[in-house]
PDB file of C-alpha atoms in Angstrom:
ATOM      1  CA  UNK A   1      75.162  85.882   8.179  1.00 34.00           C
ATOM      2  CA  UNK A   2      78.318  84.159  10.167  1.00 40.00           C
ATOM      3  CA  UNK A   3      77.998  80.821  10.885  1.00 44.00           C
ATOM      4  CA  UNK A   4      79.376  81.213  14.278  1.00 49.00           C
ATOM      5  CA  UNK A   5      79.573  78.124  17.098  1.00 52.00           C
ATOM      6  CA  UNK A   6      80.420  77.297  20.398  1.00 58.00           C
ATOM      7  CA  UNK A   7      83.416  75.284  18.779  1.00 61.00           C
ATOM      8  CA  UNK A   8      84.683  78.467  17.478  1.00 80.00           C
ATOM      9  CA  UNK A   9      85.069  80.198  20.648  1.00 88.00           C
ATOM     10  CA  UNK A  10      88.537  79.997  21.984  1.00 93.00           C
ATOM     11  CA  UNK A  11      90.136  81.289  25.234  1.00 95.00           C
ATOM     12  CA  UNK A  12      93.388  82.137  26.117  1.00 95.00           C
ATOM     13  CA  UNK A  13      94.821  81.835  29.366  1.00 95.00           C
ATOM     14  CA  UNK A  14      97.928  83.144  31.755  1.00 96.00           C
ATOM     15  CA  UNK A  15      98.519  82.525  34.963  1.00 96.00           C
ATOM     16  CA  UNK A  16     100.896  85.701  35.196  1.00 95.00           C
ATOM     17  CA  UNK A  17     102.406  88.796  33.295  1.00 95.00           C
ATOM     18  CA  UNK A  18     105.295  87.217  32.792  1.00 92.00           C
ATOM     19  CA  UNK A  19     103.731  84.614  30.735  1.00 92.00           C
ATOM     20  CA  UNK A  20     101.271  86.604  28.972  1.00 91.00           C
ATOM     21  CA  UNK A  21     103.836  89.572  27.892  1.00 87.00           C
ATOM     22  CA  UNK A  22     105.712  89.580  24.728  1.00 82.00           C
ATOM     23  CA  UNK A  23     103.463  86.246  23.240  1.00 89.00           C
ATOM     24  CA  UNK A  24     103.414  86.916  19.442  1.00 90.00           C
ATOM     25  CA  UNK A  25      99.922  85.405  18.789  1.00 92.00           C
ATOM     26  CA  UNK A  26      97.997  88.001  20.968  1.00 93.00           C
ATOM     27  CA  UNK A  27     100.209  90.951  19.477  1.00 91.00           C
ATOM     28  CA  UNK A  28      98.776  89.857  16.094  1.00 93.00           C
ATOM     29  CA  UNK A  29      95.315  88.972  17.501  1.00 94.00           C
ATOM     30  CA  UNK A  30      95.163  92.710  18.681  1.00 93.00           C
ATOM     31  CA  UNK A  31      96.352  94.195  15.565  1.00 93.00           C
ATOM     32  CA  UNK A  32      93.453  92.341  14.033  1.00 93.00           C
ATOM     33  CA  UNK A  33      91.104  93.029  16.209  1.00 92.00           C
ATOM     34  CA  UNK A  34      91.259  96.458  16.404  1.00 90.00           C
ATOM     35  CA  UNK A  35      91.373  96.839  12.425  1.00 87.00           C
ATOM     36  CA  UNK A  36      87.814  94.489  12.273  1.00 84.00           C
ATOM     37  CA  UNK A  37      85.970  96.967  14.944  1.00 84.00           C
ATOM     38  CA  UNK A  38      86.569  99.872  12.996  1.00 82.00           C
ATOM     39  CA  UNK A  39      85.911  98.479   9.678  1.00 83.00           C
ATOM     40  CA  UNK A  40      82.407  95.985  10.845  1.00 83.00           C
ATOM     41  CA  UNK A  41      79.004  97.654  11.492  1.00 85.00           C
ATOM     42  CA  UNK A  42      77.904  94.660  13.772  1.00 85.00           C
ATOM     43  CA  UNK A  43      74.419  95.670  13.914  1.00 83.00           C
ATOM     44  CA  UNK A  44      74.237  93.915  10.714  1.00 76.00           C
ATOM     45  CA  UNK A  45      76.138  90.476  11.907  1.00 87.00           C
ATOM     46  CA  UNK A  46      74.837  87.986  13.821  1.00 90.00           C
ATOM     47  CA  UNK A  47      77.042  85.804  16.225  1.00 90.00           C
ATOM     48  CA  UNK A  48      77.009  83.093  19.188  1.00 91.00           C
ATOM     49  CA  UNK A  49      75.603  83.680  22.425  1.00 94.00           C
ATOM     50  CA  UNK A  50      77.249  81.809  25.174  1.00 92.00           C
ATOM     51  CA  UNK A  51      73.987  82.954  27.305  1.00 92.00           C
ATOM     52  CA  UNK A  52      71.261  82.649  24.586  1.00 93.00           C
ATOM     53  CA  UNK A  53      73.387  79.009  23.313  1.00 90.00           C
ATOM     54  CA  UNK A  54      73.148  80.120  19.611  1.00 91.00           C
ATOM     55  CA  UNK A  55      73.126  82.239  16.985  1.00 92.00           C
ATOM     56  CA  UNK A  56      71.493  85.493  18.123  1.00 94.00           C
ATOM     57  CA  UNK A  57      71.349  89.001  15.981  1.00 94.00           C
ATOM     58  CA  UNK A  58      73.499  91.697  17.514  1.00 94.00           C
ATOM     59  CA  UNK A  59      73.227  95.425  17.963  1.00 93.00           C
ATOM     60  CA  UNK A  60      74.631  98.864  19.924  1.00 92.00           C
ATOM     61  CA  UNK A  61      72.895  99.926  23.321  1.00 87.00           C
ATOM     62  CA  UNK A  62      70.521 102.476  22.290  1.00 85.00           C
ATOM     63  CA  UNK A  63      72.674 105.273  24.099  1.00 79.00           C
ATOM     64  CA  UNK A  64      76.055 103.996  22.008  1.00 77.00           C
ATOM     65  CA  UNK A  65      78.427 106.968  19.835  1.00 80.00           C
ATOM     66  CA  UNK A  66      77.816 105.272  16.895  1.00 77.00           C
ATOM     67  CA  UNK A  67      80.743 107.194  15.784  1.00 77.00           C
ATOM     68  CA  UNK A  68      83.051 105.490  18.510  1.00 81.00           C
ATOM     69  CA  UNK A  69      81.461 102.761  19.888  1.00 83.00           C
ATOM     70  CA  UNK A  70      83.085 100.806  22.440  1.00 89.00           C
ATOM     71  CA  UNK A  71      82.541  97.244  21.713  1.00 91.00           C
ATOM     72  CA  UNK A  72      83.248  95.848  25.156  1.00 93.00           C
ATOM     73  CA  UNK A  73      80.400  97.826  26.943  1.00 93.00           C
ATOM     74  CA  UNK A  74      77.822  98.780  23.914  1.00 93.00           C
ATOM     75  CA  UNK A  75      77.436  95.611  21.547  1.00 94.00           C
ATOM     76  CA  UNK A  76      74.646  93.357  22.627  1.00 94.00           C
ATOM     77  CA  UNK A  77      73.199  90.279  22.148  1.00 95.00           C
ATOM     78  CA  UNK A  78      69.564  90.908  21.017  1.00 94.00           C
ATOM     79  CA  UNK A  79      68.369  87.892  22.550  1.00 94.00           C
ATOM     80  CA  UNK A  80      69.527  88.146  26.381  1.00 94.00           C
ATOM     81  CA  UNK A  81      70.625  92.191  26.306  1.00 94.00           C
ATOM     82  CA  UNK A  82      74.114  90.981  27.150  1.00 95.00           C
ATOM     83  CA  UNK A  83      76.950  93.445  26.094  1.00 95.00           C
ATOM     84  CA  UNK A  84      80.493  91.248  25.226  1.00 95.00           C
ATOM     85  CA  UNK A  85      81.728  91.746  28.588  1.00 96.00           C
ATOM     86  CA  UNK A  86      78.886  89.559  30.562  1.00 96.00           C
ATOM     87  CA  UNK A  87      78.915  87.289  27.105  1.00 96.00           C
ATOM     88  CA  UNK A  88      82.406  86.816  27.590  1.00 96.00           C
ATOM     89  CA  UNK A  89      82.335  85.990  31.750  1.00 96.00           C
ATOM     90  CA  UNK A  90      79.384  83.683  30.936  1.00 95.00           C
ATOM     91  CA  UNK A  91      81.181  81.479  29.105  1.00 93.00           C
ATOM     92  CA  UNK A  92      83.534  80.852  31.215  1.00 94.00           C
ATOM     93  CA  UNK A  93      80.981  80.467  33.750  1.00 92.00           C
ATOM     94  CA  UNK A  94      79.493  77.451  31.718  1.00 86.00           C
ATOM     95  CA  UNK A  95      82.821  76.144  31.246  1.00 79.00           C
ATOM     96  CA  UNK A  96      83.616  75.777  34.829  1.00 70.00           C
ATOM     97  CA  UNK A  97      82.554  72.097  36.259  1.00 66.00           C
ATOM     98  CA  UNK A  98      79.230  72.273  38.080  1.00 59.00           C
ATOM     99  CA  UNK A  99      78.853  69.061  39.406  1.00 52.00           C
ATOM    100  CA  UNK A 100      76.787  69.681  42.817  1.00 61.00           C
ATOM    101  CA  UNK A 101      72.180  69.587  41.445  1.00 58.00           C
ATOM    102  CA  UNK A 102      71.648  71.968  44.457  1.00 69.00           C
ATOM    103  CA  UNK A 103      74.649  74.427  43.788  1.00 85.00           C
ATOM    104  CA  UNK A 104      74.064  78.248  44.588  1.00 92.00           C
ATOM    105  CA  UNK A 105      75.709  81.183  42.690  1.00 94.00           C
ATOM    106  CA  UNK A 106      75.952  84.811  44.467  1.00 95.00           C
ATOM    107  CA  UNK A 107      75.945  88.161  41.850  1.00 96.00           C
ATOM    108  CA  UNK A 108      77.712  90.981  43.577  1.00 97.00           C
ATOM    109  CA  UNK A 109      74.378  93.147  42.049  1.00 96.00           C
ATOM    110  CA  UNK A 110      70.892  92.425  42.270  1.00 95.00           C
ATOM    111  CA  UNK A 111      68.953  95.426  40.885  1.00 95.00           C
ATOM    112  CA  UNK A 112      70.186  95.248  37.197  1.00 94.00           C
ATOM    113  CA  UNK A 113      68.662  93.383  34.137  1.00 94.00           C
ATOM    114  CA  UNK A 114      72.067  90.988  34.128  1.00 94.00           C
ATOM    115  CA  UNK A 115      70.842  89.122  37.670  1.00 96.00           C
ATOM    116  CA  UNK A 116      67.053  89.199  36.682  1.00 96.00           C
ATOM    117  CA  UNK A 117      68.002  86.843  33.242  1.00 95.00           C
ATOM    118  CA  UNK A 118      70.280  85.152  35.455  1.00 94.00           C
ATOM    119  CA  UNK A 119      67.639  84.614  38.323  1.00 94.00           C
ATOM    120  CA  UNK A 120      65.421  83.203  35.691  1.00 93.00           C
ATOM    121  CA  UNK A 121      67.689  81.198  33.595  1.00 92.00           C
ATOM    122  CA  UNK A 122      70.206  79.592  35.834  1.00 90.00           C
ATOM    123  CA  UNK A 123      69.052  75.951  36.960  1.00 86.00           C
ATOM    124  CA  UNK A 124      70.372  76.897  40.492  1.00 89.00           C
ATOM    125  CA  UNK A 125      69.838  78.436  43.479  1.00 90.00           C
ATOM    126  CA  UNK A 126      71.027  82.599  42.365  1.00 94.00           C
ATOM    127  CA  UNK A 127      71.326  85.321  45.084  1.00 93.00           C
ATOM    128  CA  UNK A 128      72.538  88.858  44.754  1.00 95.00           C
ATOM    129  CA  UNK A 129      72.598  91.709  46.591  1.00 95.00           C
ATOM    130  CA  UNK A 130      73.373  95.538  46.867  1.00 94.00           C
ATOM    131  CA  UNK A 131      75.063  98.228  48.875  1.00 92.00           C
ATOM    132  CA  UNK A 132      73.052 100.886  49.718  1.00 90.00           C
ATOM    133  CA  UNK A 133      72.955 102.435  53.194  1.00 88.00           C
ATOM    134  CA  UNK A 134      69.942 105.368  52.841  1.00 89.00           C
ATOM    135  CA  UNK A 135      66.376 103.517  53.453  1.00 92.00           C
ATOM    136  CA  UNK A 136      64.581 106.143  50.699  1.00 91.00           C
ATOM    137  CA  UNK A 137      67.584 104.571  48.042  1.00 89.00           C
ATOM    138  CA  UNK A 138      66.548 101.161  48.888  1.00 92.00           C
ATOM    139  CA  UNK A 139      62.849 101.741  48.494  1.00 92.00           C
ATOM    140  CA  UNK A 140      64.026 102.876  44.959  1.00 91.00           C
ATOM    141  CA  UNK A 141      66.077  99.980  43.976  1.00 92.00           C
ATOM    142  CA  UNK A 142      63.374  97.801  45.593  1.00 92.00           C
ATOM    143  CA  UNK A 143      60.722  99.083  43.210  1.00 93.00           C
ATOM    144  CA  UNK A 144      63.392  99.247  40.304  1.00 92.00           C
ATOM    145  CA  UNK A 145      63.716  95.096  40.973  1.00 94.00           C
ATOM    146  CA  UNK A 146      60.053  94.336  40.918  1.00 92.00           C
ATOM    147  CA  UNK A 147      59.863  96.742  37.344  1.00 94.00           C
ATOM    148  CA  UNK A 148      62.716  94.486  36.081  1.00 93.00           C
ATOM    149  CA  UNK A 149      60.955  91.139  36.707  1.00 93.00           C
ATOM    150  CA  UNK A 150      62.935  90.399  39.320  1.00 92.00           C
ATOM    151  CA  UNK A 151      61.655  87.482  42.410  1.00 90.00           C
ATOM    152  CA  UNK A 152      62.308  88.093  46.082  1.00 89.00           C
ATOM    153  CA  UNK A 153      63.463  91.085  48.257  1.00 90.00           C
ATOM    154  CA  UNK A 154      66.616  93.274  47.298  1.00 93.00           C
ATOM    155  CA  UNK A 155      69.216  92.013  50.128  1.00 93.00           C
ATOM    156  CA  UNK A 156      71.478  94.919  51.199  1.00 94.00           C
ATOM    157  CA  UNK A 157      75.337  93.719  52.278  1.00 93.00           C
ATOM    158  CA  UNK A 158      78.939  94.929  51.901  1.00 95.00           C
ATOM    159  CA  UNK A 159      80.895  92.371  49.823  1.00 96.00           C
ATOM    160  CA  UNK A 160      83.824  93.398  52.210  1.00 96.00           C
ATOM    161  CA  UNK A 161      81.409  91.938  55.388  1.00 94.00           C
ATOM    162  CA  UNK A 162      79.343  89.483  53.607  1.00 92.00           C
ATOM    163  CA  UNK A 163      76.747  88.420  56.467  1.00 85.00           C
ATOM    164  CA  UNK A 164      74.276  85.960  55.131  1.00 69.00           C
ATOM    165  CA  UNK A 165      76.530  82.951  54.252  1.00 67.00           C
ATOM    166  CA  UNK A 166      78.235  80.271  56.565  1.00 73.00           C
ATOM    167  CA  UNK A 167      81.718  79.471  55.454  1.00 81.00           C
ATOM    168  CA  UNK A 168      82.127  77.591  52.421  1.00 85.00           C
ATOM    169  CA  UNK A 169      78.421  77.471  50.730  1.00 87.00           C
ATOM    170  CA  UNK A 170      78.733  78.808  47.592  1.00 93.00           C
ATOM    171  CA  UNK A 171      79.719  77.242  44.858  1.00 93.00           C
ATOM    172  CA  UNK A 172      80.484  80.361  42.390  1.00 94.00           C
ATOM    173  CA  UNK A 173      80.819  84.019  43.367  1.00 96.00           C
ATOM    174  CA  UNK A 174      80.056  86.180  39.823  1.00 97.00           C
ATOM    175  CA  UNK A 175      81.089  90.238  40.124  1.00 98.00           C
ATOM    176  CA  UNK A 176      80.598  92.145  36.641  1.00 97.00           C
ATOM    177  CA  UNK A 177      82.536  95.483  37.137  1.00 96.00           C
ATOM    178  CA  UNK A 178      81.695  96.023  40.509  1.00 96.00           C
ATOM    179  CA  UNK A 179      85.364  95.605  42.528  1.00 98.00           C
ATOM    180  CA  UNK A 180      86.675  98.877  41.117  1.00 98.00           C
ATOM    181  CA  UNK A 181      84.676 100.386  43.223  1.00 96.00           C
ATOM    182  CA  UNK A 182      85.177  98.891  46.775  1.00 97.00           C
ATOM    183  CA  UNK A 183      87.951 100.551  48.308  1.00 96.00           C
ATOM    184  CA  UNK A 184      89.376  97.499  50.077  1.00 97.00           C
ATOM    185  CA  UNK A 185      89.030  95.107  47.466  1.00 98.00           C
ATOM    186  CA  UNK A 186      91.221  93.244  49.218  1.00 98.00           C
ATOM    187  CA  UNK A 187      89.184  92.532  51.984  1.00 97.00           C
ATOM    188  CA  UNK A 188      86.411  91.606  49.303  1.00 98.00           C
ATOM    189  CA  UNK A 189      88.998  89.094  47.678  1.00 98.00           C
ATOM    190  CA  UNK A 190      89.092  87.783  51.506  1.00 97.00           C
ATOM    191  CA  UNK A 191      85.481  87.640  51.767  1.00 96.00           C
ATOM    192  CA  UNK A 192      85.089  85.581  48.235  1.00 97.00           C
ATOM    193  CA  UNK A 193      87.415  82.965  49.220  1.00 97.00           C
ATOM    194  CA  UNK A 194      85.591  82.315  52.746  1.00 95.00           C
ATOM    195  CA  UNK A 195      82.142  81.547  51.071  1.00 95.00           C
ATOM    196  CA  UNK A 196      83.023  79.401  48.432  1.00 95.00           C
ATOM    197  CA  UNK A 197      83.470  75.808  48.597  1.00 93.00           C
ATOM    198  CA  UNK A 198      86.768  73.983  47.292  1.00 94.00           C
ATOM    199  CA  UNK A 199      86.852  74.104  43.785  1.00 93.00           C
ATOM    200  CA  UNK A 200      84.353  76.950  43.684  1.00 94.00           C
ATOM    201  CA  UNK A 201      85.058  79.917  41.454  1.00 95.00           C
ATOM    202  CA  UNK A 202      84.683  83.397  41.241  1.00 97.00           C
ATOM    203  CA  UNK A 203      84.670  85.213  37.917  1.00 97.00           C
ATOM    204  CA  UNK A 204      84.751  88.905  37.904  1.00 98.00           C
ATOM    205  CA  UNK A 205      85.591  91.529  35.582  1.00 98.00           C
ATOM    206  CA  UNK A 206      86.698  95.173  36.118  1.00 97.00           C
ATOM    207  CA  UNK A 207      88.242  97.872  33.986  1.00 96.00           C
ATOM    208  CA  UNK A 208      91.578  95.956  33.189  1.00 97.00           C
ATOM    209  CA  UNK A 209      94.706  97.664  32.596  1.00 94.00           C
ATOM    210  CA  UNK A 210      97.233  95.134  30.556  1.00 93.00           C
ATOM    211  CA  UNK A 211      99.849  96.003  32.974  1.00 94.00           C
ATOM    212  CA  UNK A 212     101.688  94.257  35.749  1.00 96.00           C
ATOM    213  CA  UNK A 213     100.764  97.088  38.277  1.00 97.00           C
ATOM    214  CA  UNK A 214      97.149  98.098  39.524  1.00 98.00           C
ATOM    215  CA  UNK A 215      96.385 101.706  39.473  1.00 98.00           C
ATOM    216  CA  UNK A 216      95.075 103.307  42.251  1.00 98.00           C
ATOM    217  CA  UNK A 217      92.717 106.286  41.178  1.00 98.00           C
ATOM    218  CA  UNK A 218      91.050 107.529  44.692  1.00 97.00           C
ATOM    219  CA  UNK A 219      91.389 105.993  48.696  1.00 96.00           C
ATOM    220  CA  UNK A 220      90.140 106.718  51.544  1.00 94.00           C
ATOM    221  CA  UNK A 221      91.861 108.945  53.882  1.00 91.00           C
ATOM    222  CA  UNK A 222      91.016 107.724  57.015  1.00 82.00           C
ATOM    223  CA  UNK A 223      88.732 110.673  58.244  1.00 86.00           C
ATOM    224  CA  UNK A 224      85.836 109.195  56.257  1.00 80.00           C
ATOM    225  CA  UNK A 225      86.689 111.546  53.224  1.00 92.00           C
ATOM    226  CA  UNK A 226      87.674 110.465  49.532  1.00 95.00           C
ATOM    227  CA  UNK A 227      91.154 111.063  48.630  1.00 96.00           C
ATOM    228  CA  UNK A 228      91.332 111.336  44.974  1.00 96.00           C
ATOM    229  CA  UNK A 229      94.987 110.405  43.200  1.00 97.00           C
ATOM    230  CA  UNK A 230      93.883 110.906  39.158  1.00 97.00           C
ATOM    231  CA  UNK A 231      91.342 112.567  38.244  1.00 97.00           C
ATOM    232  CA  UNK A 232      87.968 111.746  39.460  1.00 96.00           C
ATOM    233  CA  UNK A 233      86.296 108.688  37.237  1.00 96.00           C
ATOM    234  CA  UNK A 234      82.340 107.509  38.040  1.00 95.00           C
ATOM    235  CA  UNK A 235      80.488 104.816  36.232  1.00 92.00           C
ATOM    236  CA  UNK A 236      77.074 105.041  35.316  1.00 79.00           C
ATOM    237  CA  UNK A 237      74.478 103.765  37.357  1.00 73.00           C
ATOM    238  CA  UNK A 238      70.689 103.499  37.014  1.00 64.00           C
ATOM    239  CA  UNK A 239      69.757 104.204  40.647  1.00 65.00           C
ATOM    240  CA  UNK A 240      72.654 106.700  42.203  1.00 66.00           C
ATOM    241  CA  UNK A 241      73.598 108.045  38.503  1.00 70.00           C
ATOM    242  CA  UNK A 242      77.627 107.457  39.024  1.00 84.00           C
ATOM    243  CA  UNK A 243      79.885 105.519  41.287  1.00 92.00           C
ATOM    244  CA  UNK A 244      83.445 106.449  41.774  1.00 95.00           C
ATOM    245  CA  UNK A 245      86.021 104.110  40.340  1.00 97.00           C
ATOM    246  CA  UNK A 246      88.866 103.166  43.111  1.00 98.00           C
ATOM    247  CA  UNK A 247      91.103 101.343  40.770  1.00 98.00           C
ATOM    248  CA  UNK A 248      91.985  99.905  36.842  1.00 98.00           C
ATOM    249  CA  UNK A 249      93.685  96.535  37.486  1.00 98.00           C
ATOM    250  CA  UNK A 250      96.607  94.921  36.234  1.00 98.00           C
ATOM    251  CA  UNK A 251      97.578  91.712  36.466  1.00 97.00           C
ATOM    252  CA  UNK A 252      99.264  91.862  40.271  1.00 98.00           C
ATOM    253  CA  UNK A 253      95.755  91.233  41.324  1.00 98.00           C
ATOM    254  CA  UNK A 254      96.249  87.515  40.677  1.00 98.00           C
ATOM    255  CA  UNK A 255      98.707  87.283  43.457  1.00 98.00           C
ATOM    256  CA  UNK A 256      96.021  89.418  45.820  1.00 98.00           C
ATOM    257  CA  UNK A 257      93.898  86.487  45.002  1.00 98.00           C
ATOM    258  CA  UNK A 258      96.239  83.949  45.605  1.00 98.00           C
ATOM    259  CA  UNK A 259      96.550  85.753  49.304  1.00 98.00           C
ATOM    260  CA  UNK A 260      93.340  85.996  50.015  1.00 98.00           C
ATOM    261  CA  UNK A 261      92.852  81.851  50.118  1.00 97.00           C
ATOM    262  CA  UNK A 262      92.389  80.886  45.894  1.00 98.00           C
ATOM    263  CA  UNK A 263      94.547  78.213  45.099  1.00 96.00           C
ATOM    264  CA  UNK A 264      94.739  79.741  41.767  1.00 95.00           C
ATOM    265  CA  UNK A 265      94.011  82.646  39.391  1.00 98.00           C
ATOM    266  CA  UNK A 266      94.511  83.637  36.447  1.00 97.00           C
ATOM    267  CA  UNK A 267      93.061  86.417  33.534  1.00 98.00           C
ATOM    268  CA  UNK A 268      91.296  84.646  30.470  1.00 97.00           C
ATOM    269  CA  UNK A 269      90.243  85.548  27.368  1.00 97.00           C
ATOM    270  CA  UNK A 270      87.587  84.890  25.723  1.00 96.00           C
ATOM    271  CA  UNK A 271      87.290  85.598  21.953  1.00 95.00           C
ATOM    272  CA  UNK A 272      85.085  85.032  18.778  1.00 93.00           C
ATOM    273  CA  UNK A 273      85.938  87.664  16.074  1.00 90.00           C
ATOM    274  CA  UNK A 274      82.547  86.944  14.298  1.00 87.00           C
ATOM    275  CA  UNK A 275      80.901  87.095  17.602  1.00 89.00           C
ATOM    276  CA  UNK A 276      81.802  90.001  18.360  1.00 90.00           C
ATOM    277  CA  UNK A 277      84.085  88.568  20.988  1.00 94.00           C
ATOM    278  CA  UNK A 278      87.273  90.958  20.606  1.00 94.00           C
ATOM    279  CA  UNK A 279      90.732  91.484  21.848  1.00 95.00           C
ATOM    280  CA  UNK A 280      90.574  92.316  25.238  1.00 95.00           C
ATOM    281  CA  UNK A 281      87.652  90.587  27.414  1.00 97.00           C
ATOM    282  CA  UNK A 282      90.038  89.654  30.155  1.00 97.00           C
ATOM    283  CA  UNK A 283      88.147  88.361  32.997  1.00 98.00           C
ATOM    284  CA  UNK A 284      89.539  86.933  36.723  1.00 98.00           C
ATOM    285  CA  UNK A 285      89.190  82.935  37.001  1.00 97.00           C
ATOM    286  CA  UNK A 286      90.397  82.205  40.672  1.00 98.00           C
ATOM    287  CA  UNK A 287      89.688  78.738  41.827  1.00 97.00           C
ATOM    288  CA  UNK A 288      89.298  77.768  45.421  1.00 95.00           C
TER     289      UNK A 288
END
């Protein structure tokens, strides 16, 4: 069994692309990496939870290709069903300074099992939300809530029009691959920055090309149709079964942050090799 801590977590940090390519410790950190996930079967380790706050067995999601598994997406925590992605964002979402007793978080989702152990976890005030415009769809994901555990009514919004905040009354805005598929992130970006207080943070993740340049895989035209630019890529979901994916992002998305009112950003990395905490958990740390 690995003897895994907190202490042995470790996160690495760039501000740019710049700065980030050619560095000789995260060539070799990858090289390593990917040589341990083929060689572990991590349902027989156990590592540290950054949600759970200990040592916590892990395994694959039940619908994981055991013969490929991708680690990112498909190796949980047995004790809070986390996969390594929302591991990873949570703890940098402990690390960030939380100063205010009556702070409030917003989760750009509210019908998944992530914001229900969040809802009942977090000492805070924790509010989500979904976008869905048919009222049958929302009578689903209404009942889907209450079957997860879940307090309170679903709240329906556009994270591009956020209407149930004043300016500046958040103090963290949390979005687990959910920006890929807003087609003006931008505006999003925009709409992040106006609810959060200075020195709030938002911490997102999103499929994460290690590239300067973001790639744009579908837009709208501007007659209210989809115009697709790669082929067409959808994510599962529980409720609508697939959501197109707009973009993969590279790093220029720090300086769309920086535009839309964060006075900084930057990608981190989170990593624990014994955790399960691999090469390649980069997740968005802008800072208002």
């Amino acid at each position: 069994m690995a003897t895994t801590t907190e202490q042995d977590l470790e996160f690495y940090e760039f501000d740019s692309f710049q700065v980030r390519d050619g560095n000789e410790e995260l060539s070799l950190l990858w090289q390593t990496d990917a040589h341990e996930a083929r060689r572990i079967d991590w349902r027989q380790r156990h590592g540290y939870c950054p949600a759970c706050r200990g040592l916590q067995p892990l395994s694959y999601w039940e619908g994981a290709d055991l013969e490929n598994v991708n680690l990112r997406e498909h190796l949980i925590c047995t004790g809070c069903g986390m996969n390594s992605r929302l591991r990873a964002a949570y703890a940098l979402y402990t690390g960030a300074p939380r100063a205010r007793p009556d702070r409030k978080i917003y989760i750009t989702e509210q019908v998944t099992p992530t914001f229900v152990w969040l809802q009942k976890h977090l000492d805070c005030k924790v509010i989500g939300s979904e976008f869905e415009s048919d009222p049958e769809k929302r009578k689903v994901m209404t009942a889907y809530l209450q079957q997860l555990g879940g307090d309170g009514d679903v709240r329906f919004d556009d994270v591009t029009r956020l209407s149930f905040w004043w300016r500046r009354s958040l103090d963290a805005v949390l979005s687990f691959d959910v920006l890929e598929h807003v087609p003006d992130y931008r505006r999003a970006l925009k709409e992040f920055a106006r609810v959060l207080r200075p020195g709030g943070h938002l911490i997102a993740t999103f499929p994460f090309l290690d590239q300067q340049r973001t790639v744009t895989r579908a837009r709208l035209d501007g007659r209210g149709g989809i115009e697709h630019l790669l082929e067409p890529e959808y994510h599962g979901d529980p409720i609508s079964g697939g959501v197109l994916c707009f973009y993969h992002f590279g790093w220029d998305v720090l300086d769309e942050c920086r535009a839309a009112g964060f006075r900084n950003a930057r990608f981190v990395m989170p990593h624990s090799r014994d955790s399960g905490l691999l090469y390649g958990l980069w997740t968005l740390v802008a800072t208002k």
